[in-house]
């Protein structure tokens, strides 16, 4: 089968096309013929030796990617939830070795859900790592309640555009940040208000939000702590918070933490039913063919993506 491997960390030229054997399935796994893959900033971080590179670098061949949608080709001996021919999607083995940049992927059945019939493989692949992150942050960690005021940073991006929709679904009053260019897109997701982060004076608007989801990191964590209410929550997803931010958080009794998304088929099932009901929708900005994975990475690396970038097979 065709696959893209990396032999050492670096730029997009380290994405090497090769032919390898189809993966063998363990008893609890299914073999998926991949139709679409979505890519995420963690793919780029890992390609360059950061992200989860340290966790998987000893494995060979090293194949990037976690987000797939496709058709089940065969099932392991202990699989009970799925059968051959069914269309599925999910985030495979994150934060471990997903091996998604390939024509066939072996995935534990417990990490998948049936693809809703009313969405394409491209939309399904887009609705995996990014939406699981938003779901696990807002529903499972922060337990957002109706009426709460929620700020979503990078609301036009992969995680953010799902987070706005999920926070609205939970009944929150939602503000999203982006550049003014992407304001209309953020508002179209259901946001109640928009902030252009480029000219906003954060210090003039303290103590506004019950929850801030920070997808930017760095200085943005301190800004998030300013606008979070005393006793509120700040979840930062790019990296850890750092000591200074933890101290600021303690002074305001803010529950501030980093969390890492995990593969979870039960969460995928709930996401699938929201997608099926039209209560959640992936926005796919661009679809690249498998032969253009390098161009797909370069596009995502601009940091200006609206919604998701998908690669189709
Ligand atoms: N911990 C976890 O489990 C986890 C999971 C998923 C993602 N992440 C991390 O979360 C981050 C975001 O991921 P993503 O997939 O959403 O990225 P993405 O899709 O690449 O985000 C692109 C968006 O970021 C916006 N943006 C850039 N700078 C901004 C700023 N200063 N303020 C507000 N918006 C800004 C851009 O909007 P404009 O063009 O309008 O500026 C663009 O729409 C990455 O660092 C990723 O690795 C962590």
mmCIF file of C-alpha atoms and ligand atoms in Angstrom:
data_model
loop_
_atom_site.group_PDB
_atom_site.id
_atom_site.type_symbol
_atom_site.label_atom_id
_atom_site.label_comp_id
_atom_site.label_asym_id
_atom_site.label_seq_id
_atom_site.Cartn_x
_atom_site.Cartn_y
_atom_site.Cartn_z
ATOM 1 C CA UNK A 1 0.000 0.000 0.000
ATOM 2 C CA UNK A 2 1.019 3.642 -0.391
ATOM 3 C CA UNK A 3 2.091 5.413 2.787
ATOM 4 C CA UNK A 4 3.961 8.543 3.811
ATOM 5 C CA UNK A 5 6.738 7.950 6.319
ATOM 6 C CA UNK A 6 9.243 10.184 8.074
ATOM 7 C CA UNK A 7 12.803 9.000 8.687
ATOM 8 C CA UNK A 8 13.989 12.087 10.564
ATOM 9 C CA UNK A 9 12.330 15.281 11.778
ATOM 10 C CA UNK A 10 12.381 18.371 9.581
ATOM 11 C CA UNK A 11 10.565 20.317 6.877
ATOM 12 C CA UNK A 12 7.958 19.005 4.429
ATOM 13 C CA UNK A 13 10.664 17.254 2.392
ATOM 14 C CA UNK A 14 10.824 14.713 5.223
ATOM 15 C CA UNK A 15 7.372 13.438 4.144
ATOM 16 C CA UNK A 16 8.491 10.456 2.064
ATOM 17 C CA UNK A 17 6.130 8.477 -0.189
ATOM 18 C CA UNK A 18 6.750 4.742 -0.077
ATOM 19 C CA UNK A 19 5.158 1.305 -0.574
ATOM 20 C CA UNK A 20 4.804 -0.844 2.552
ATOM 21 C CA UNK A 21 2.792 -3.893 3.636
ATOM 22 C CA UNK A 22 -0.782 -3.324 4.807
ATOM 23 C CA UNK A 23 -0.856 -3.286 8.629
ATOM 24 C CA UNK A 24 -1.834 -6.507 10.428
ATOM 25 C CA UNK A 25 -4.871 -6.103 12.709
ATOM 26 C CA UNK A 26 -4.893 -7.066 16.388
ATOM 27 C CA UNK A 27 -7.933 -8.965 17.648
ATOM 28 C CA UNK A 28 -9.730 -5.764 18.768
ATOM 29 C CA UNK A 29 -8.848 -3.770 15.645
ATOM 30 C CA UNK A 30 -10.431 -3.176 12.252
ATOM 31 C CA UNK A 31 -8.592 -2.572 8.991
ATOM 32 C CA UNK A 32 -9.850 0.599 7.315
ATOM 33 C CA UNK A 33 -9.461 1.488 3.640
ATOM 34 C CA UNK A 34 -8.863 5.206 4.067
ATOM 35 C CA UNK A 35 -10.929 7.657 2.017
ATOM 36 C CA UNK A 36 -9.925 10.910 3.736
ATOM 37 C CA UNK A 37 -7.392 12.120 6.300
ATOM 38 C CA UNK A 38 -7.490 15.397 8.189
ATOM 39 C CA UNK A 39 -4.322 17.127 9.303
ATOM 40 C CA UNK A 40 -3.669 19.114 12.471
ATOM 41 C CA UNK A 41 -0.977 21.405 13.894
ATOM 42 C CA UNK A 42 0.264 18.405 15.932
ATOM 43 C CA UNK A 43 1.147 16.657 12.647
ATOM 44 C CA UNK A 44 3.446 19.569 11.834
ATOM 45 C CA UNK A 45 4.858 19.779 15.358
ATOM 46 C CA UNK A 46 5.571 16.043 15.294
ATOM 47 C CA UNK A 47 7.059 16.195 11.791
ATOM 48 C CA UNK A 48 9.521 18.793 13.081
ATOM 49 C CA UNK A 49 10.512 16.711 16.126
ATOM 50 C CA UNK A 50 8.095 18.273 18.640
ATOM 51 C CA UNK A 51 4.454 17.376 19.372
ATOM 52 C CA UNK A 52 4.327 13.650 20.162
ATOM 53 C CA UNK A 53 7.548 12.853 18.250
ATOM 54 C CA UNK A 54 9.288 11.723 21.456
ATOM 55 C CA UNK A 55 6.529 9.183 22.143
ATOM 56 C CA UNK A 56 6.675 7.505 18.727
ATOM 57 C CA UNK A 57 10.154 8.155 17.306
ATOM 58 C CA UNK A 58 11.452 4.697 18.223
ATOM 59 C CA UNK A 59 8.815 3.022 16.013
ATOM 60 C CA UNK A 60 9.556 2.127 12.407
ATOM 61 C CA UNK A 61 8.261 2.964 9.926
ATOM 62 C CA UNK A 62 7.070 6.180 11.524
ATOM 63 C CA UNK A 63 3.816 7.283 9.882
ATOM 64 C CA UNK A 64 2.231 10.603 10.866
ATOM 65 C CA UNK A 65 -1.472 11.333 11.198
ATOM 66 C CA UNK A 66 -4.403 10.343 13.390
ATOM 67 C CA UNK A 67 -7.639 11.498 11.731
ATOM 68 C CA UNK A 68 -9.330 9.219 9.239
ATOM 69 C CA UNK A 69 -12.605 8.320 7.588
ATOM 70 C CA UNK A 70 -12.964 5.225 5.444
ATOM 71 C CA UNK A 71 -14.523 1.820 4.844
ATOM 72 C CA UNK A 72 -13.875 -1.286 6.955
ATOM 73 C CA UNK A 73 -11.965 -3.860 4.903
ATOM 74 C CA UNK A 74 -11.694 -6.585 7.570
ATOM 75 C CA UNK A 75 -12.146 -7.043 11.321
ATOM 76 C CA UNK A 76 -10.083 -8.680 14.083
ATOM 77 C CA UNK A 77 -11.303 -11.882 15.764
ATOM 78 C CA UNK A 78 -12.678 -10.130 18.890
ATOM 79 C CA UNK A 79 -14.381 -7.195 17.145
ATOM 80 C CA UNK A 80 -18.096 -6.949 17.993
ATOM 81 C CA UNK A 81 -19.130 -3.378 17.124
ATOM 82 C CA UNK A 82 -18.334 -3.224 13.388
ATOM 83 C CA UNK A 83 -18.335 -5.345 10.261
ATOM 84 C CA UNK A 84 -16.672 -5.236 6.852
ATOM 85 C CA UNK A 85 -18.106 -2.670 4.464
ATOM 86 C CA UNK A 86 -19.226 -0.210 7.150
ATOM 87 C CA UNK A 87 -18.166 3.441 6.877
ATOM 88 C CA UNK A 88 -16.367 4.716 9.972
ATOM 89 C CA UNK A 89 -14.369 7.666 11.250
ATOM 90 C CA UNK A 90 -12.212 8.456 14.242
ATOM 91 C CA UNK A 91 -8.949 9.653 15.747
ATOM 92 C CA UNK A 92 -6.643 6.655 15.901
ATOM 93 C CA UNK A 93 -4.290 6.005 18.859
ATOM 94 C CA UNK A 94 -3.742 9.629 19.862
ATOM 95 C CA UNK A 95 -1.393 10.580 21.542
ATOM 96 C CA UNK A 96 0.383 7.428 20.337
ATOM 97 C CA UNK A 97 1.204 6.197 16.844
ATOM 98 C CA UNK A 98 -1.829 6.720 14.575
ATOM 99 C CA UNK A 99 -0.207 5.774 11.241
ATOM 100 C CA UNK A 100 -2.964 7.599 9.345
ATOM 101 C CA UNK A 101 -1.002 8.791 6.278
ATOM 102 C CA UNK A 102 -1.598 5.500 4.470
ATOM 103 C CA UNK A 103 -4.076 3.695 2.224
ATOM 104 C CA UNK A 104 -4.973 1.261 5.026
ATOM 105 C CA UNK A 105 -5.013 1.902 8.769
ATOM 106 C CA UNK A 106 -5.483 -0.576 11.635
ATOM 107 C CA UNK A 107 -7.613 1.029 14.375
ATOM 108 C CA UNK A 108 -9.000 -0.230 17.702
ATOM 109 C CA UNK A 109 -12.782 -0.607 17.379
ATOM 110 C CA UNK A 110 -13.193 1.332 20.655
ATOM 111 C CA UNK A 111 -11.891 4.512 19.014
ATOM 112 C CA UNK A 112 -14.326 4.646 16.075
ATOM 113 C CA UNK A 113 -17.913 5.541 15.251
ATOM 114 C CA UNK A 114 -20.085 4.895 12.221
ATOM 115 C CA UNK A 115 -19.886 7.763 9.736
ATOM 116 C CA UNK A 116 -23.234 9.562 9.478
ATOM 117 C CA UNK A 117 -24.670 8.940 5.992
ATOM 118 C CA UNK A 118 -25.416 12.630 5.466
ATOM 119 C CA UNK A 119 -21.777 13.772 5.621
ATOM 120 C CA UNK A 120 -18.911 13.139 3.187
ATOM 121 C CA UNK A 121 -15.730 11.221 4.004
ATOM 122 C CA UNK A 122 -13.897 14.563 3.903
ATOM 123 C CA UNK A 123 -16.267 16.133 6.447
ATOM 124 C CA UNK A 124 -16.051 13.008 8.613
ATOM 125 C CA UNK A 125 -12.231 12.996 8.603
ATOM 126 C CA UNK A 126 -12.339 16.685 9.565
ATOM 127 C CA UNK A 127 -14.592 15.827 12.527
ATOM 128 C CA UNK A 128 -12.100 13.873 14.616
ATOM 129 C CA UNK A 129 -9.097 15.279 16.578
ATOM 130 C CA UNK A 130 -10.253 18.918 16.437
ATOM 131 C CA UNK A 131 -13.844 18.215 17.467
ATOM 132 C CA UNK A 132 -12.821 15.635 20.086
ATOM 133 C CA UNK A 133 -10.576 18.315 21.623
ATOM 134 C CA UNK A 134 -13.430 20.819 21.781
ATOM 135 C CA UNK A 135 -15.825 18.142 23.097
ATOM 136 C CA UNK A 136 -13.501 16.822 25.784
ATOM 137 C CA UNK A 137 -12.526 20.373 26.875
ATOM 138 C CA UNK A 138 -16.049 21.833 27.055
ATOM 139 C CA UNK A 139 -18.217 18.845 27.924
ATOM 140 C CA UNK A 140 -15.987 16.517 29.947
ATOM 141 C CA UNK A 141 -13.445 18.859 31.567
ATOM 142 C CA UNK A 142 -15.132 22.263 31.983
ATOM 143 C CA UNK A 143 -18.695 20.847 32.067
ATOM 144 C CA UNK A 144 -20.070 24.021 30.463
ATOM 145 C CA UNK A 145 -23.606 24.896 31.562
ATOM 146 C CA UNK A 146 -26.358 26.887 29.889
ATOM 147 C CA UNK A 147 -26.012 30.613 30.449
ATOM 148 C CA UNK A 148 -22.271 30.567 31.133
ATOM 149 C CA UNK A 149 -20.093 33.069 29.296
ATOM 150 C CA UNK A 150 -17.488 31.293 27.203
ATOM 151 C CA UNK A 151 -14.568 32.781 25.213
ATOM 152 C CA UNK A 152 -13.153 30.669 22.383
ATOM 153 C CA UNK A 153 -9.757 31.834 21.074
ATOM 154 C CA UNK A 154 -8.839 31.066 17.427
ATOM 155 C CA UNK A 155 -12.550 30.529 16.818
ATOM 156 C CA UNK A 156 -12.039 30.287 13.048
ATOM 157 C CA UNK A 157 -9.508 27.454 13.333
ATOM 158 C CA UNK A 158 -9.844 23.677 13.465
ATOM 159 C CA UNK A 159 -10.584 23.342 17.182
ATOM 160 C CA UNK A 160 -12.185 26.765 17.567
ATOM 161 C CA UNK A 161 -14.857 26.409 14.891
ATOM 162 C CA UNK A 162 -16.094 23.221 16.549
ATOM 163 C CA UNK A 163 -15.757 24.705 20.059
ATOM 164 C CA UNK A 164 -18.045 27.636 19.175
ATOM 165 C CA UNK A 165 -20.714 25.234 17.897
ATOM 166 C CA UNK A 166 -20.432 22.897 20.908
ATOM 167 C CA UNK A 167 -20.532 25.758 23.438
ATOM 168 C CA UNK A 168 -23.676 27.084 21.728
ATOM 169 C CA UNK A 169 -25.181 23.577 21.733
ATOM 170 C CA UNK A 170 -24.556 23.512 25.513
ATOM 171 C CA UNK A 171 -26.467 26.801 25.871
ATOM 172 C CA UNK A 172 -23.508 29.078 26.611
ATOM 173 C CA UNK A 173 -23.165 32.713 25.591
ATOM 174 C CA UNK A 174 -20.208 32.506 23.224
ATOM 175 C CA UNK A 175 -17.585 35.026 22.152
ATOM 176 C CA UNK A 176 -15.007 34.014 19.519
ATOM 177 C CA UNK A 177 -11.685 35.635 18.604
ATOM 178 C CA UNK A 178 -10.167 35.860 15.124
ATOM 179 C CA UNK A 179 -8.852 38.530 12.788
ATOM 180 C CA UNK A 180 -11.558 40.773 11.314
ATOM 181 C CA UNK A 181 -11.192 38.893 8.011
ATOM 182 C CA UNK A 182 -12.749 35.806 9.617
ATOM 183 C CA UNK A 183 -15.372 37.609 11.729
ATOM 184 C CA UNK A 184 -18.316 36.656 9.501
ATOM 185 C CA UNK A 185 -17.266 33.007 9.550
ATOM 186 C CA UNK A 186 -17.077 32.998 13.376
ATOM 187 C CA UNK A 187 -20.492 34.652 13.670
ATOM 188 C CA UNK A 188 -21.944 32.158 11.159
ATOM 189 C CA UNK A 189 -21.020 29.363 13.582
ATOM 190 C CA UNK A 190 -23.496 30.824 16.078
ATOM 191 C CA UNK A 191 -21.178 33.019 18.166
ATOM 192 C CA UNK A 192 -22.975 35.806 20.057
ATOM 193 C CA UNK A 193 -20.016 38.198 19.885
ATOM 194 C CA UNK A 194 -16.654 38.564 18.172
ATOM 195 C CA UNK A 195 -13.308 39.999 19.242
ATOM 196 C CA UNK A 196 -10.611 40.970 16.730
ATOM 197 C CA UNK A 197 -7.577 39.959 18.785
ATOM 198 C CA UNK A 198 -5.326 42.311 16.806
ATOM 199 C CA UNK A 199 -6.680 45.542 18.280
ATOM 200 C CA UNK A 200 -8.386 44.441 21.505
ATOM 201 C CA UNK A 201 -7.255 45.971 24.814
ATOM 202 C CA UNK A 202 -7.647 42.906 27.037
ATOM 203 C CA UNK A 203 -6.665 44.732 30.231
ATOM 204 C CA UNK A 204 -9.686 47.015 29.825
ATOM 205 C CA UNK A 205 -12.108 44.084 29.984
ATOM 206 C CA UNK A 206 -11.228 42.000 33.051
ATOM 207 C CA UNK A 207 -13.380 39.297 34.671
ATOM 208 C CA UNK A 208 -15.798 38.648 31.787
ATOM 209 C CA UNK A 209 -15.852 34.910 31.178
ATOM 210 C CA UNK A 210 -16.653 31.740 33.131
ATOM 211 C CA UNK A 211 -14.504 29.716 30.728
ATOM 212 C CA UNK A 212 -11.742 30.633 28.289
ATOM 213 C CA UNK A 213 -10.515 28.049 25.783
ATOM 214 C CA UNK A 214 -7.046 29.171 24.710
ATOM 215 C CA UNK A 215 -5.761 27.638 21.468
ATOM 216 C CA UNK A 216 -2.927 30.173 21.069
ATOM 217 C CA UNK A 217 -0.650 29.767 24.118
ATOM 218 C CA UNK A 218 2.302 32.041 25.018
ATOM 219 C CA UNK A 219 1.251 35.592 26.005
ATOM 220 C CA UNK A 220 -2.342 34.707 25.205
ATOM 221 C CA UNK A 221 -2.556 32.663 28.414
ATOM 222 C CA UNK A 222 -2.061 35.821 30.536
ATOM 223 C CA UNK A 223 -4.693 37.640 28.424
ATOM 224 C CA UNK A 224 -7.046 34.722 29.006
ATOM 225 C CA UNK A 225 -6.453 34.942 32.762
ATOM 226 C CA UNK A 226 -7.263 38.681 32.699
ATOM 227 C CA UNK A 227 -10.632 38.216 31.017
ATOM 228 C CA UNK A 228 -11.579 35.078 32.991
ATOM 229 C CA UNK A 229 -13.776 35.680 36.054
ATOM 230 C CA UNK A 230 -12.456 34.987 39.557
ATOM 231 C CA UNK A 231 -13.137 31.305 40.206
ATOM 232 C CA UNK A 232 -13.486 30.659 36.452
ATOM 233 C CA UNK A 233 -11.668 28.205 34.207
ATOM 234 C CA UNK A 234 -8.918 28.646 31.608
ATOM 235 C CA UNK A 235 -8.023 25.657 29.446
ATOM 236 C CA UNK A 236 -4.922 26.111 27.302
ATOM 237 C CA UNK A 237 -4.343 23.454 24.667
ATOM 238 C CA UNK A 238 -1.115 24.326 22.753
ATOM 239 C CA UNK A 239 1.304 23.498 25.615
ATOM 240 C CA UNK A 240 1.693 23.755 29.397
ATOM 241 C CA UNK A 241 0.827 26.954 31.295
ATOM 242 C CA UNK A 242 4.158 27.906 32.870
ATOM 243 C CA UNK A 243 4.848 29.074 36.412
ATOM 244 C CA UNK A 244 3.918 32.769 35.987
ATOM 245 C CA UNK A 245 0.526 31.859 34.540
ATOM 246 C CA UNK A 246 -0.110 29.348 37.326
ATOM 247 C CA UNK A 247 0.624 32.051 39.918
ATOM 248 C CA UNK A 248 -1.750 34.529 38.245
ATOM 249 C CA UNK A 249 -4.391 31.804 38.125
ATOM 250 C CA UNK A 250 -3.989 31.068 41.833
ATOM 251 C CA UNK A 251 -4.400 34.745 42.747
ATOM 252 C CA UNK A 252 -7.781 34.766 40.973
ATOM 253 C CA UNK A 253 -8.729 31.225 42.075
ATOM 254 C CA UNK A 254 -8.935 30.275 38.409
ATOM 255 C CA UNK A 255 -8.822 26.597 37.528
ATOM 256 C CA UNK A 256 -6.185 26.811 34.760
ATOM 257 C CA UNK A 257 -4.763 23.763 33.061
ATOM 258 C CA UNK A 258 -3.472 22.091 29.911
ATOM 259 C CA UNK A 259 -5.109 18.928 28.673
ATOM 260 C CA UNK A 260 -4.345 16.548 25.850
ATOM 261 C CA UNK A 261 -7.103 15.025 23.740
ATOM 262 C CA UNK A 262 -7.436 11.214 23.852
ATOM 263 C CA UNK A 263 -8.912 8.769 21.331
ATOM 264 C CA UNK A 264 -12.410 7.813 22.482
ATOM 265 C CA UNK A 265 -15.079 5.952 20.515
ATOM 266 C CA UNK A 266 -17.875 6.860 22.955
ATOM 267 C CA UNK A 267 -17.154 10.571 22.437
ATOM 268 C CA UNK A 268 -17.019 9.913 18.671
ATOM 269 C CA UNK A 269 -20.510 8.363 18.822
ATOM 270 C CA UNK A 270 -21.940 11.466 20.495
ATOM 271 C CA UNK A 271 -20.195 13.679 17.952
ATOM 272 C CA UNK A 272 -21.560 11.476 15.145
ATOM 273 C CA UNK A 273 -25.123 11.946 16.362
ATOM 274 C CA UNK A 274 -24.697 15.740 16.491
ATOM 275 C CA UNK A 275 -23.265 15.690 12.955
ATOM 276 C CA UNK A 276 -26.146 13.508 11.788
ATOM 277 C CA UNK A 277 -28.692 15.857 13.366
ATOM 278 C CA UNK A 278 -27.032 18.879 11.746
ATOM 279 C CA UNK A 279 -26.260 20.396 15.158
ATOM 280 C CA UNK A 280 -22.555 20.279 14.371
ATOM 281 C CA UNK A 281 -20.866 20.815 11.023
ATOM 282 C CA UNK A 282 -17.258 20.618 9.898
ATOM 283 C CA UNK A 283 -16.049 23.431 7.700
ATOM 284 C CA UNK A 284 -13.523 22.048 5.215
ATOM 285 C CA UNK A 285 -11.478 24.874 3.737
ATOM 286 C CA UNK A 286 -9.507 22.824 1.212
ATOM 287 C CA UNK A 287 -9.091 19.196 0.115
ATOM 288 C CA UNK A 288 -5.691 18.103 -1.229
ATOM 289 C CA UNK A 289 -5.011 14.811 -3.041
ATOM 290 C CA UNK A 290 -2.788 12.297 -1.185
ATOM 291 C CA UNK A 291 0.035 13.137 -3.606
ATOM 292 C CA UNK A 292 0.004 16.716 -2.268
ATOM 293 C CA UNK A 293 0.505 16.114 1.454
ATOM 294 C CA UNK A 294 3.444 18.536 1.436
ATOM 295 C CA UNK A 295 1.234 21.336 0.069
ATOM 296 C CA UNK A 296 -1.415 20.472 2.675
ATOM 297 C CA UNK A 297 1.192 20.823 5.456
ATOM 298 C CA UNK A 298 2.429 24.130 4.035
ATOM 299 C CA UNK A 299 -1.129 25.456 3.935
ATOM 300 C CA UNK A 300 -1.790 24.493 7.571
ATOM 301 C CA UNK A 301 1.567 25.920 8.636
ATOM 302 C CA UNK A 302 0.414 29.418 7.659
ATOM 303 C CA UNK A 303 -1.678 29.414 10.856
ATOM 304 C CA UNK A 304 -4.500 31.141 8.957
ATOM 305 C CA UNK A 305 -6.682 28.098 8.282
ATOM 306 C CA UNK A 306 -10.440 28.547 8.412
ATOM 307 C CA UNK A 307 -11.923 25.262 9.649
ATOM 308 C CA UNK A 308 -10.024 22.173 8.511
ATOM 309 C CA UNK A 309 -7.586 21.003 5.842
ATOM 310 C CA UNK A 310 -8.307 17.521 4.476
ATOM 311 C CA UNK A 311 -6.396 15.088 2.260
ATOM 312 C CA UNK A 312 -8.356 12.622 0.137
ATOM 313 C CA UNK A 313 -7.428 9.209 -1.247
HETATM 314 N N1 LIG B 1 -3.923 19.754 23.723
HETATM 315 C C1 LIG B 1 -4.636 19.179 22.776
HETATM 316 O O1 LIG B 1 -5.206 18.104 22.962
HETATM 317 C C2 LIG B 1 -4.779 19.877 21.429
HETATM 318 C C3 LIG B 1 -5.697 19.395 20.502
HETATM 319 C C4 LIG B 1 -5.871 20.073 19.300
HETATM 320 C C5 LIG B 1 -5.096 21.207 19.026
HETATM 321 N N2 LIG B 1 -4.178 21.613 19.939
HETATM 322 C C6 LIG B 1 -3.356 22.820 19.663
HETATM 323 O O2 LIG B 1 -4.228 23.933 19.601
HETATM 324 C C7 LIG B 1 -3.735 24.888 18.681
HETATM 325 C C8 LIG B 1 -4.819 25.251 17.674
HETATM 326 O O3 LIG B 1 -5.135 24.124 16.878
HETATM 327 P P1 LIG B 1 -6.101 24.294 15.610
HETATM 328 O O4 LIG B 1 -6.210 22.987 14.942
HETATM 329 O O5 LIG B 1 -7.352 24.998 16.002
HETATM 330 O O6 LIG B 1 -5.192 25.301 14.725
HETATM 331 P P2 LIG B 1 -5.491 26.010 13.345
HETATM 332 O O7 LIG B 1 -6.705 25.450 12.700
HETATM 333 O O8 LIG B 1 -4.229 26.021 12.565
HETATM 334 O O9 LIG B 1 -5.809 27.537 13.787
HETATM 335 C C9 LIG B 1 -5.857 28.492 12.787
HETATM 336 C C10 LIG B 1 -6.619 29.700 13.285
HETATM 337 O O10 LIG B 1 -5.894 30.368 14.314
HETATM 338 C C11 LIG B 1 -6.325 31.728 14.276
HETATM 339 N N3 LIG B 1 -5.359 32.547 15.003
HETATM 340 C C12 LIG B 1 -4.027 32.645 14.807
HETATM 341 N N4 LIG B 1 -3.485 33.488 15.731
HETATM 342 C C13 LIG B 1 -4.517 33.909 16.520
HETATM 343 C C14 LIG B 1 -4.626 34.745 17.664
HETATM 344 N N5 LIG B 1 -3.549 35.354 18.196
HETATM 345 N N6 LIG B 1 -5.839 34.898 18.252
HETATM 346 C C15 LIG B 1 -6.946 34.295 17.747
HETATM 347 N N7 LIG B 1 -6.914 33.492 16.660
HETATM 348 C C16 LIG B 1 -5.716 33.308 16.056
HETATM 349 C C17 LIG B 1 -6.419 32.049 12.809
HETATM 350 O O11 LIG B 1 -7.390 33.042 12.652
HETATM 351 P P3 LIG B 1 -7.016 34.409 11.869
HETATM 352 O O12 LIG B 1 -6.466 33.940 10.517
HETATM 353 O O13 LIG B 1 -8.293 35.141 11.786
HETATM 354 O O14 LIG B 1 -5.950 35.068 12.673
HETATM 355 C C18 LIG B 1 -6.858 30.710 12.189
HETATM 356 O O15 LIG B 1 -8.232 30.674 11.856
HETATM 357 C C19 LIG B 1 -2.473 24.267 18.077
HETATM 358 O O16 LIG B 1 -1.346 24.714 18.817
HETATM 359 C C20 LIG B 1 -2.677 22.786 18.303
HETATM 360 O O17 LIG B 1 -1.488 22.028 18.325
HETATM 361 C C21 LIG B 1 -3.995 20.981 21.125
#
